[in-house]
Amino acid sequence: MIDLQPVKGTRDFFPDEMRLRNWLFEVWRKVSEQAGFEEYDTCVLEHEELYIRKAGDEISKQLYSFEDKAGRRLSLRPEMTPSLARLVLQHTKSLSFPIKWFSMPQCFRYERMTKGRRREHFQWNADIIGQPEMVAEAEILMLLISACESMGLTAKDIRVFINDRRILNAILSQLNVAQELHSAVLVIMDKRDKISAEALGKMLEEVGMSSSQVEQLNEYLSKSDLQELKDSLQDTEGIDELQHLLQLMDTAGYRDYLQFDISIVRGLSYYTGAVFEVNSPEKQHRAICGGGRYDSLLSTYGGETVPAVGFGFGDVVILDVLKELEHFPELPRTLDYTIIPFDSEQVGAALKIAVELRSKGATVDCNFSMKKMKKSLQQANESGAKFAILLFPEEMSQDKVVIRDMQLREQKPINITDLISSVEQVS
RNA sequence: GCGGGCGUAGCUCAGCUGGUAGAGCUCCGGAUUGUGAUUCCGGUGGUCGAGGGUUCAAACCCCUUCGCUCGCCCCA
């Protein structure tokens, strides 16, 4: 017997789970399109070099890579943004910016699994490319919040924790932290709410900050009030921009979802402006969604500098959250009709009726198992059929069938032609 | 890389200080040979993850190994 388990870290989607996945995809697609985003896709296979960046050691360890028969180094995509960058760079000259695109790619990372993280997941991505102003962030945030609301979540359930990399840079510059230490310091600051203050300070000193710099940094980081922080900084660009964004979101009616959080850092060289993560207000989960502005990414692939902002929103964590909050949708299988021939004599008639009903746009299944009527009706019930069409020799001899309303448990004979014409054309 | 938990029927699991296996659901059949919610009866189905050890006797104790899972580390 071969191993029946799915590959470690990957999932099978039985029909029940597939309905749930499709439901989630429909929410993503609908809110995206309603907000004017266009869908795109690329192949799950990419050239490995797309993911090999300067600090690329870690990510290349997590790549599913292999060599094809012609010796090309290929990878399963670990994220969508590089592929998006590739598409945009192909047509930088002809695209009419700003563009608003979304995608729902399956992504792969070879990594150790924990709750909310598998080796494969579907990740809704939405990006606005070519718009440098903060209104792009506003649109992006509104989009992901509206997706959460479509799933039944409110400002009580989720929060967008937001920061701006320019604020962090302004603080570090003001403390005279050397430019080359900034990225290392930012990585450590990312851990701020995971480890103790002592451990944090120790790590910061280890990368080269002085103890007085650490002390002052802590003072800045303890300020949860934007205005207070602004008053203590010389370079206020990041704060001004963030305040502008918060104002825009207030106008849109989404201010309750947003919370300034100086500990949100995300990644390394990627982000240049706003950075954000979505989580429960108490941050009980792995981030549901994360993103920000990455104005310099495209130029790192050798293209022009193109401003960009976007997010990734994975299916695994959001489904965990919805389950926990009991916001899981009820998604039973449904059918309009199940046709049940009494014996093999009616099989041909069953097929013919099925074809005609389907041509009207109805969903129609046939039960050709020729089991007892009891069993067939049971199966019709389980399949969610609204009506069972029973084909008995007696009625068929008069060109009639028995139509049974499964919910009312009532039935009557009906002319086949009347049955067909009673169905409203859907298409 | 470190640490914990779990592997028993198709599924979810019970099985006490060791005495060679059980329930619910599913499936199949019957009460009802043309009728489905909550009826009732019966039946199929297990190399107790694998291998070794201790014992008169192991699902249970010990060792090894594989698989799954959760947390930490790492990372987004």
Coordinates of C-alpha atoms (C1' of nucleotides) in Angstrom, one line a residue:
Chain A
M1 CA 0.0 0.0 0.0
I2 CA 1.3 3.4 -0.9
D3 CA 1.3 6.3 1.6
L4 CA -2.1 7.8 1.5
Q5 CA -1.2 10.9 3.5
P6 CA -0.8 14.2 1.7
V7 CA 2.8 15.5 1.5
K8 CA 3.9 16.9 4.9
G9 CA 2.6 20.4 5.4
T10 CA 0.1 20.3 2.5
R11 CA -3.6 19.7 2.6
D12 CA -6.2 17.7 0.8
F13 CA -9.5 19.4 0.1
F14 CA -12.4 17.0 0.3
P15 CA -15.6 18.5 -1.1
D16 CA -16.7 19.8 2.3
E17 CA -13.4 21.7 2.7
M18 CA -13.4 22.7 -0.9
R19 CA -16.8 24.5 -0.5
L20 CA -15.2 26.4 2.4
R21 CA -12.2 27.3 0.3
N22 CA -14.3 28.4 -2.6
W23 CA -16.4 30.5 -0.2
L24 CA -13.3 32.3 1.0
F25 CA -12.0 32.8 -2.6
E26 CA -15.4 34.3 -3.5
V27 CA -15.2 36.8 -0.7
W28 CA -11.7 37.8 -1.7
R29 CA -12.6 38.0 -5.4
K30 CA -15.8 39.9 -4.8
V31 CA -14.4 42.6 -2.5
S32 CA -11.4 43.0 -4.8
E33 CA -13.5 43.5 -7.9
Q34 CA -15.9 45.8 -6.1
A35 CA -13.0 48.0 -5.2
G36 CA -11.8 48.1 -8.8
F37 CA -9.0 45.6 -8.5
E38 CA -8.2 43.3 -11.5
E39 CA -7.2 39.7 -11.1
Y40 CA -4.0 38.3 -12.5
D41 CA -2.1 35.1 -12.1
T42 CA 1.3 33.5 -12.9
C43 CA 2.6 30.0 -12.9
V44 CA 3.4 28.5 -9.5
L45 CA 6.8 27.7 -11.0
E46 CA 9.3 30.5 -11.3
H47 CA 13.0 30.9 -11.9
E48 CA 14.9 30.4 -8.6
E49 CA 16.8 33.6 -9.1
L50 CA 13.6 35.6 -8.6
Y51 CA 13.9 34.8 -4.9
I52 CA 17.6 35.0 -4.4
R53 CA 18.1 38.4 -2.8
K54 CA 21.0 40.0 -1.2
A55 CA 20.0 38.8 2.3
G56 CA 18.6 35.7 0.6
D57 CA 20.2 33.0 2.7
E58 CA 17.2 32.3 4.8
I59 CA 14.6 32.4 2.0
S60 CA 16.6 30.2 -0.3
K61 CA 16.7 27.5 2.4
Q62 CA 12.9 27.7 2.5
L63 CA 12.4 27.4 -1.2
Y64 CA 11.1 24.3 -2.9
S65 CA 13.7 24.3 -5.7
F66 CA 14.7 21.7 -8.3
E67 CA 16.4 21.5 -11.6
D68 CA 14.4 20.7 -14.7
K69 CA 15.6 18.4 -17.5
A70 CA 17.3 21.3 -19.3
G71 CA 19.2 22.3 -16.1
R72 CA 17.1 25.3 -15.2
R73 CA 16.9 26.2 -11.5
L74 CA 13.2 26.5 -10.7
S75 CA 11.2 27.1 -7.5
L76 CA 7.7 26.9 -6.4
R77 CA 6.7 30.5 -5.5
P78 CA 7.0 31.2 -1.8
E79 CA 5.2 34.5 -2.2
M80 CA 3.5 36.5 -5.0
T81 CA 5.2 39.9 -4.9
P82 CA 8.3 38.9 -6.9
S83 CA 6.1 37.5 -9.6
L84 CA 4.0 40.7 -9.6
A85 CA 7.1 42.7 -9.9
R86 CA 8.2 40.6 -12.8
L87 CA 4.9 41.2 -14.6
V88 CA 5.0 45.0 -14.0
L89 CA 8.6 45.2 -15.1
Q90 CA 7.7 43.4 -18.4
H91 CA 5.3 46.2 -19.2
T92 CA 6.5 49.3 -17.2
K93 CA 6.3 51.4 -20.3
S94 CA 2.9 50.4 -21.5
L95 CA 0.9 50.0 -18.2
S96 CA -1.3 52.9 -17.2
F97 CA -0.4 53.6 -13.6
P98 CA -1.6 53.3 -11.0
I99 CA -2.7 49.7 -11.4
K100 CA -4.7 47.8 -8.9
W101 CA -4.3 44.1 -9.2
F102 CA -5.1 41.1 -7.0
S103 CA -4.4 37.4 -7.1
M104 CA -5.1 34.3 -5.0
P105 CA -1.9 32.2 -5.5
Q106 CA -1.0 29.0 -3.8
C107 CA 2.4 29.6 -2.2
F108 CA 5.0 27.1 -0.9
R109 CA 7.6 27.4 1.8
Y110 CA 9.7 24.5 3.1
E111 CA 9.7 25.3 6.8
R112 CA 9.0 24.0 10.2
M113 CA 5.3 23.9 10.8
T114 CA 3.4 25.5 13.7
K115 CA -0.1 26.5 14.3
G116 CA -1.4 28.7 11.5
R117 CA 1.6 27.9 9.2
R118 CA 1.8 25.1 6.7
R119 CA 4.2 24.4 3.9
E120 CA 1.5 25.4 1.4
H121 CA -1.2 28.0 1.6
F122 CA -3.4 30.2 -0.5
Q123 CA -2.6 33.9 -0.1
W124 CA -4.8 36.6 -1.3
N125 CA -2.6 39.5 -2.6
A126 CA -3.7 42.9 -3.5
D127 CA -1.4 45.7 -4.6
I128 CA -1.5 49.2 -5.9
I129 CA 1.4 50.0 -8.1
G130 CA 2.3 53.5 -9.3
Q131 CA 0.7 55.6 -6.7
P132 CA 3.1 57.3 -4.2
E133 CA 0.5 59.0 -2.0
M134 CA -0.9 57.6 1.2
V135 CA -4.4 57.3 -0.4
A136 CA -3.0 54.0 -1.9
E137 CA -2.5 52.7 1.6
A138 CA -6.0 53.9 2.5
E139 CA -7.5 51.9 -0.4
I140 CA -5.5 48.8 0.4
L141 CA -6.5 48.9 4.1
M142 CA -10.2 49.5 3.2
L143 CA -10.0 46.5 0.9
L144 CA -8.7 44.1 3.5
I145 CA -11.1 45.5 6.2
S146 CA -14.0 45.1 3.9
A147 CA -13.0 41.5 3.3
C148 CA -13.0 40.9 7.0
E149 CA -16.4 42.5 7.4
S150 CA -17.7 40.3 4.6
M151 CA -16.7 37.4 6.7
G152 CA -18.7 38.7 9.7
L153 CA -15.8 40.2 11.6
T154 CA -16.0 43.7 13.2
A155 CA -13.7 46.1 14.9
K156 CA -14.3 44.1 18.1
D157 CA -12.7 41.0 16.5
I158 CA -9.8 42.4 14.5
R159 CA -7.4 45.3 14.4
V160 CA -5.0 46.7 11.9
F161 CA -1.7 47.5 13.7
I162 CA 0.1 50.1 11.7
N163 CA 3.4 51.8 11.7
D164 CA 5.7 53.6 9.3
R165 CA 9.3 52.6 8.6
R166 CA 10.1 56.3 8.3
I167 CA 9.2 56.8 11.9
L168 CA 11.5 54.1 13.0
N169 CA 14.3 55.5 10.9
A170 CA 13.7 59.0 12.3
I171 CA 14.0 57.7 15.8
L172 CA 17.2 55.8 15.0
S173 CA 18.7 58.8 13.2
Q174 CA 17.9 61.1 16.1
L175 CA 19.7 58.7 18.4
N176 CA 22.7 58.8 16.1
V177 CA 22.5 55.1 15.5
A178 CA 24.7 54.3 12.5
Q179 CA 22.8 53.8 9.3
E180 CA 24.4 50.4 8.8
L181 CA 22.9 49.2 12.1
H182 CA 19.3 50.3 11.2
S183 CA 18.2 47.0 9.7
A184 CA 19.7 44.8 12.5
V185 CA 18.0 47.1 15.0
L186 CA 14.7 46.9 13.2
V187 CA 14.7 43.1 13.3
I188 CA 15.2 43.1 17.0
M189 CA 12.5 45.7 17.5
D190 CA 10.2 43.4 15.7
K191 CA 10.4 41.0 18.7
R192 CA 9.5 43.7 21.2
D193 CA 6.2 42.2 22.3
K194 CA 7.6 38.7 22.3
I195 CA 10.5 38.9 24.7
S196 CA 11.5 40.7 27.9
A197 CA 12.8 44.3 27.9
E198 CA 16.0 43.1 29.4
A199 CA 16.6 40.5 26.7
L200 CA 15.7 43.1 24.1
G201 CA 18.2 45.6 25.4
K202 CA 20.9 43.0 25.6
M203 CA 20.3 42.1 21.9
L204 CA 20.4 45.7 20.9
E205 CA 23.7 46.2 22.6
E206 CA 25.0 43.1 21.0
V207 CA 24.5 44.5 17.5
G208 CA 26.4 47.7 18.5
M209 CA 24.0 50.2 20.2
S210 CA 25.3 51.9 23.3
S211 CA 23.4 51.4 26.6
S212 CA 22.3 55.0 26.6
Q213 CA 21.0 54.7 23.0
V214 CA 19.0 51.6 24.1
E215 CA 17.6 53.5 27.1
Q216 CA 16.5 56.4 24.9
L217 CA 15.1 54.0 22.3
N218 CA 13.0 52.4 24.9
E219 CA 11.7 55.8 25.9
Y220 CA 10.6 56.5 22.3
L221 CA 9.1 53.1 21.9
S222 CA 7.0 53.5 25.1
K223 CA 5.2 56.4 23.5
S224 CA 2.0 55.0 22.2
D225 CA 0.6 58.4 21.4
L226 CA 1.5 59.6 17.9
Q227 CA 1.4 63.3 18.7
E228 CA 3.6 63.0 21.7
L229 CA 6.1 61.0 19.6
K230 CA 5.9 63.7 17.0
D231 CA 6.8 66.4 19.4
S232 CA 9.9 64.6 20.4
L233 CA 11.2 64.1 16.9
Q234 CA 12.9 66.4 14.4
D235 CA 12.1 64.3 11.3
T236 CA 8.3 64.0 11.3
E237 CA 7.7 62.9 7.7
G238 CA 6.6 59.4 8.7
I239 CA 4.3 60.6 11.4
D240 CA 2.8 63.3 9.3
E241 CA 2.1 60.8 6.6
L242 CA 0.7 58.3 9.1
Q243 CA -1.6 60.9 10.6
H244 CA -2.8 61.7 7.1
L245 CA -3.6 58.1 6.5
L246 CA -5.5 57.8 9.8
Q247 CA -7.4 60.9 8.8
L248 CA -8.4 59.4 5.5
M249 CA -9.5 56.2 7.2
D250 CA -11.5 58.2 9.6
T251 CA -13.3 59.9 6.8
A252 CA -14.0 56.4 5.2
G253 CA -15.5 55.3 8.5
Y254 CA -12.8 52.7 9.3
R255 CA -10.8 54.5 12.0
D256 CA -11.9 52.1 14.7
Y257 CA -10.0 49.3 13.0
L258 CA -6.6 51.1 13.1
Q259 CA -4.2 51.3 15.9
F260 CA -0.7 52.8 15.8
D261 CA 1.8 50.3 16.9
I262 CA 5.5 51.2 16.8
S263 CA 6.5 47.5 17.2
I264 CA 5.2 46.6 13.8
V265 CA 8.3 46.4 11.6
R266 CA 8.0 43.4 9.2
G267 CA 10.8 42.0 7.0
L268 CA 13.9 43.9 6.2
S269 CA 14.9 45.9 3.2
Y270 CA 11.5 45.4 1.6
Y271 CA 9.4 48.1 3.1
T272 CA 10.0 51.8 2.8
G273 CA 6.9 53.4 4.3
A274 CA 3.7 52.2 6.0
V275 CA 3.8 48.7 7.4
F276 CA 0.8 46.9 9.0
E277 CA -0.4 43.7 10.3
V278 CA -3.9 42.5 11.0
N279 CA -4.6 40.5 14.2
S280 CA -7.1 40.1 17.0
P281 CA -7.0 43.2 19.3
E282 CA -5.0 41.1 21.8
K283 CA -2.7 39.8 19.1
Q284 CA -3.6 36.2 20.0
H285 CA -2.8 34.8 16.6
R286 CA -0.2 34.8 14.0
A287 CA -0.9 37.8 11.8
I288 CA -3.9 37.3 9.6
C289 CA -2.6 39.7 7.0
G290 CA 0.5 41.8 6.6
G291 CA 1.8 44.3 4.2
G292 CA 3.0 47.8 3.5
R293 CA 4.7 50.1 1.1
Y294 CA 7.7 48.8 -0.9
D295 CA 8.7 51.6 -3.2
S296 CA 12.1 50.3 -4.0
L297 CA 11.4 46.6 -4.7
L298 CA 11.1 46.9 -8.4
S299 CA 14.3 48.8 -8.7
T300 CA 16.1 45.9 -6.9
Y301 CA 15.2 43.7 -9.9
G302 CA 16.9 46.2 -12.2
G303 CA 13.9 48.2 -13.3
E304 CA 12.8 51.7 -12.6
T305 CA 11.7 52.8 -9.2
V306 CA 8.0 52.3 -9.0
P307 CA 6.0 53.1 -5.9
A308 CA 4.0 50.1 -4.6
V309 CA 1.9 49.1 -1.7
G310 CA 0.1 45.8 -1.0
F311 CA -0.6 42.9 1.4
G312 CA -0.7 39.2 1.7
F313 CA -3.7 37.6 3.4
G314 CA -3.3 33.8 4.0
D315 CA -6.2 31.3 4.1
V316 CA -4.9 29.3 7.1
V317 CA -4.9 31.8 9.8
I318 CA -8.2 33.5 8.8
L319 CA -10.0 30.2 8.8
D320 CA -8.6 29.4 12.3
V321 CA -9.8 32.8 13.5
L322 CA -13.3 32.4 11.9
K323 CA -13.6 28.9 13.5
E324 CA -12.6 30.3 16.9
L325 CA -15.1 33.1 16.7
E326 CA -17.7 30.8 15.4
H327 CA -18.1 32.8 12.2
F328 CA -17.7 29.7 10.1
P329 CA -20.3 29.8 7.3
E330 CA -22.7 26.9 6.9
L331 CA -22.1 25.5 3.4
P332 CA -24.1 22.4 2.8
R333 CA -24.1 20.8 -0.6
T334 CA -27.1 21.8 -2.7
L335 CA -28.8 20.6 -5.8
D336 CA -31.9 21.6 -7.6
Y337 CA -32.9 18.1 -8.7
T338 CA -32.0 14.4 -8.2
I339 CA -33.4 12.1 -10.8
I340 CA -34.1 8.6 -9.6
P341 CA -35.0 5.9 -12.1
F342 CA -36.8 3.0 -10.6
D343 CA -35.1 0.5 -12.7
S344 CA -32.8 0.3 -15.7
E345 CA -35.7 0.8 -18.1
Q346 CA -35.8 4.5 -17.1
V347 CA -32.1 5.3 -17.4
G348 CA -32.4 6.7 -20.8
A349 CA -35.4 8.9 -19.9
A350 CA -33.5 10.1 -16.8
L351 CA -30.5 11.2 -18.9
K352 CA -32.8 13.0 -21.3
I353 CA -34.6 14.9 -18.5
A354 CA -31.3 15.7 -16.9
V355 CA -30.0 17.2 -20.1
E356 CA -33.1 19.4 -20.5
L357 CA -33.2 20.6 -16.9
R358 CA -29.4 21.4 -17.1
S359 CA -29.9 23.3 -20.3
K360 CA -32.2 25.6 -18.3
G361 CA -29.4 26.2 -15.8
A362 CA -30.6 23.9 -13.1
T363 CA -28.1 21.7 -11.1
V364 CA -29.1 18.2 -11.6
D365 CA -27.8 14.9 -10.4
C366 CA -28.9 11.4 -11.3
N367 CA -28.9 8.4 -9.0
F368 CA -28.2 5.4 -11.1
S369 CA -27.3 3.1 -8.2
M370 CA -30.6 1.3 -8.6
K371 CA -30.9 0.8 -4.9
K372 CA -34.1 0.8 -3.0
M373 CA -36.2 3.9 -3.2
K374 CA -35.6 4.4 0.5
K375 CA -31.8 4.5 0.0
S376 CA -32.0 6.7 -3.0
L377 CA -34.2 9.3 -1.3
Q378 CA -31.8 9.2 1.7
Q379 CA -29.0 10.0 -0.7
A380 CA -31.0 12.7 -2.4
N381 CA -31.7 14.2 1.0
E382 CA -28.0 14.1 1.9
S383 CA -27.0 15.7 -1.4
G384 CA -29.2 18.7 -0.5
A385 CA -31.6 18.2 -3.5
K386 CA -34.6 20.5 -3.4
F387 CA -36.6 18.1 -5.5
A388 CA -36.4 14.4 -6.3
I389 CA -37.7 13.3 -9.7
L390 CA -38.9 9.7 -9.5
L391 CA -39.2 7.7 -12.7
F392 CA -41.7 4.8 -12.2
P393 CA -42.9 2.6 -15.1
E394 CA -46.5 3.3 -14.4
E395 CA -46.3 7.1 -14.6
M396 CA -43.7 7.0 -17.4
S397 CA -46.1 5.1 -19.6
Q398 CA -48.2 8.3 -19.6
D399 CA -45.1 10.6 -20.1
K400 CA -45.2 11.6 -16.5
V401 CA -42.8 11.6 -13.6
V402 CA -43.3 12.0 -9.9
I403 CA -41.8 15.2 -8.5
R404 CA -41.2 15.1 -4.8
D405 CA -40.5 18.3 -2.8
M406 CA -37.9 17.1 -0.4
Q407 CA -38.5 19.7 2.2
L408 CA -42.3 19.6 2.3
R409 CA -42.2 15.8 1.8
E410 CA -45.0 16.1 -0.7
Q411 CA -45.1 14.7 -4.2
K412 CA -47.3 14.6 -7.3
P413 CA -47.2 13.3 -10.8
I414 CA -46.4 15.8 -13.5
N415 CA -46.0 15.8 -17.3
I416 CA -42.4 15.7 -18.3
T417 CA -42.9 18.7 -20.7
D418 CA -44.6 20.6 -17.9
L419 CA -41.7 19.8 -15.6
I420 CA -39.2 21.2 -18.1
S421 CA -41.2 24.3 -18.9
S422 CA -41.7 25.0 -15.2
V423 CA -38.0 25.7 -14.7
E424 CA -37.2 29.3 -15.3
Q425 CA -34.3 29.8 -17.7
V426 CA -31.4 30.8 -15.5
S427 CA -28.5 31.4 -17.9
Chain B
rG1 C1' 18.0 22.9 16.3
rC2 C1' 15.4 22.1 21.5
rG3 C1' 11.1 20.3 24.3
rG4 C1' 6.0 18.2 25.1
rG5 C1' 1.6 15.3 23.4
rC6 C1' -0.5 11.6 20.4
rG7 C1' -0.5 6.9 16.8
rU8 C1' -6.3 1.4 18.7
rA9 C1' -12.2 -0.2 13.0
rG10 C1' -13.3 3.9 7.0
rC11 C1' -14.0 8.5 10.8
rU12 C1' -14.0 10.4 16.1
rC13 C1' -12.3 8.1 20.3
rA14 C1' -12.7 4.7 25.1
rG15 C1' -9.7 0.8 27.0
rC16 C1' -7.9 1.4 35.2
rU17 C1' -2.1 -1.1 39.1
rG18 C1' -0.4 -5.9 32.4
rG19 C1' -4.9 -11.0 31.8
rU20 C1' -4.4 -11.5 23.7
rA21 C1' -10.1 -5.3 22.1
rG22 C1' -15.0 -1.7 22.7
rA23 C1' -18.5 2.5 21.7
rG24 C1' -20.6 6.3 18.6
rC25 C1' -20.9 7.6 13.5
rU26 C1' -20.3 5.6 8.5
rC27 C1' -21.2 1.4 5.4
rC28 C1' -24.2 -3.2 4.2
rG29 C1' -28.8 -6.1 5.2
rG30 C1' -33.7 -6.5 7.4
rA31 C1' -38.7 -4.8 9.9
rU32 C1' -41.3 -1.8 5.1
rU33 C1' -39.9 -5.6 -2.9
rG34 C1' -42.9 2.5 -4.7
rU35 C1' -40.7 6.8 -0.5
rG36 C1' -35.9 10.2 3.1
rA37 C1' -35.8 13.9 9.3
rU38 C1' -35.7 11.8 15.5
rU39 C1' -37.6 4.3 14.9
rC40 C1' -36.0 -0.7 15.9
rC41 C1' -33.0 -5.3 14.9
rG42 C1' -28.8 -7.6 12.7
rG43 C1' -24.0 -7.7 10.1
rU44 C1' -19.1 -6.3 7.7
rG45 C1' -14.8 -4.1 9.5
rG46 C1' -8.6 -4.0 13.7
rU47 C1' -0.8 -7.1 12.4
rC48 C1' -3.7 -1.9 18.7
rG49 C1' 2.0 2.8 13.6
rA50 C1' 6.6 -0.6 12.8
rG51 C1' 10.6 -3.5 15.0
rG52 C1' 12.9 -5.6 19.2
rG53 C1' 13.0 -6.5 24.7
rU54 C1' 10.8 -7.9 29.8
rU55 C1' 6.8 -11.4 31.2
rC56 C1' 3.3 -17.5 32.0
rA57 C1' 0.7 -13.3 29.6
rA58 C1' 1.8 -6.6 26.5
rA59 C1' -2.7 -1.9 23.2
rC60 C1' -0.7 -1.0 28.3
rC61 C1' 6.1 -1.6 30.9
rC62 C1' 11.3 -0.8 28.5
rC63 C1' 14.4 0.3 24.1
rU64 C1' 14.7 1.7 18.9
rU65 C1' 12.3 3.7 14.7
rC66 C1' 8.6 6.0 11.6
rG67 C1' 4.4 9.2 11.3
rC68 C1' 1.3 13.2 13.0
rU69 C1' 0.7 17.3 16.3
rC70 C1' 1.7 21.5 19.7
rG71 C1' 5.2 25.0 21.8
rC72 C1' 10.2 27.4 21.6
rC73 C1' 14.1 29.0 18.1
rC74 C1' 14.0 30.9 13.2
rC75 C1' 11.1 33.4 9.7
rA76 C1' 6.7 36.3 7.3

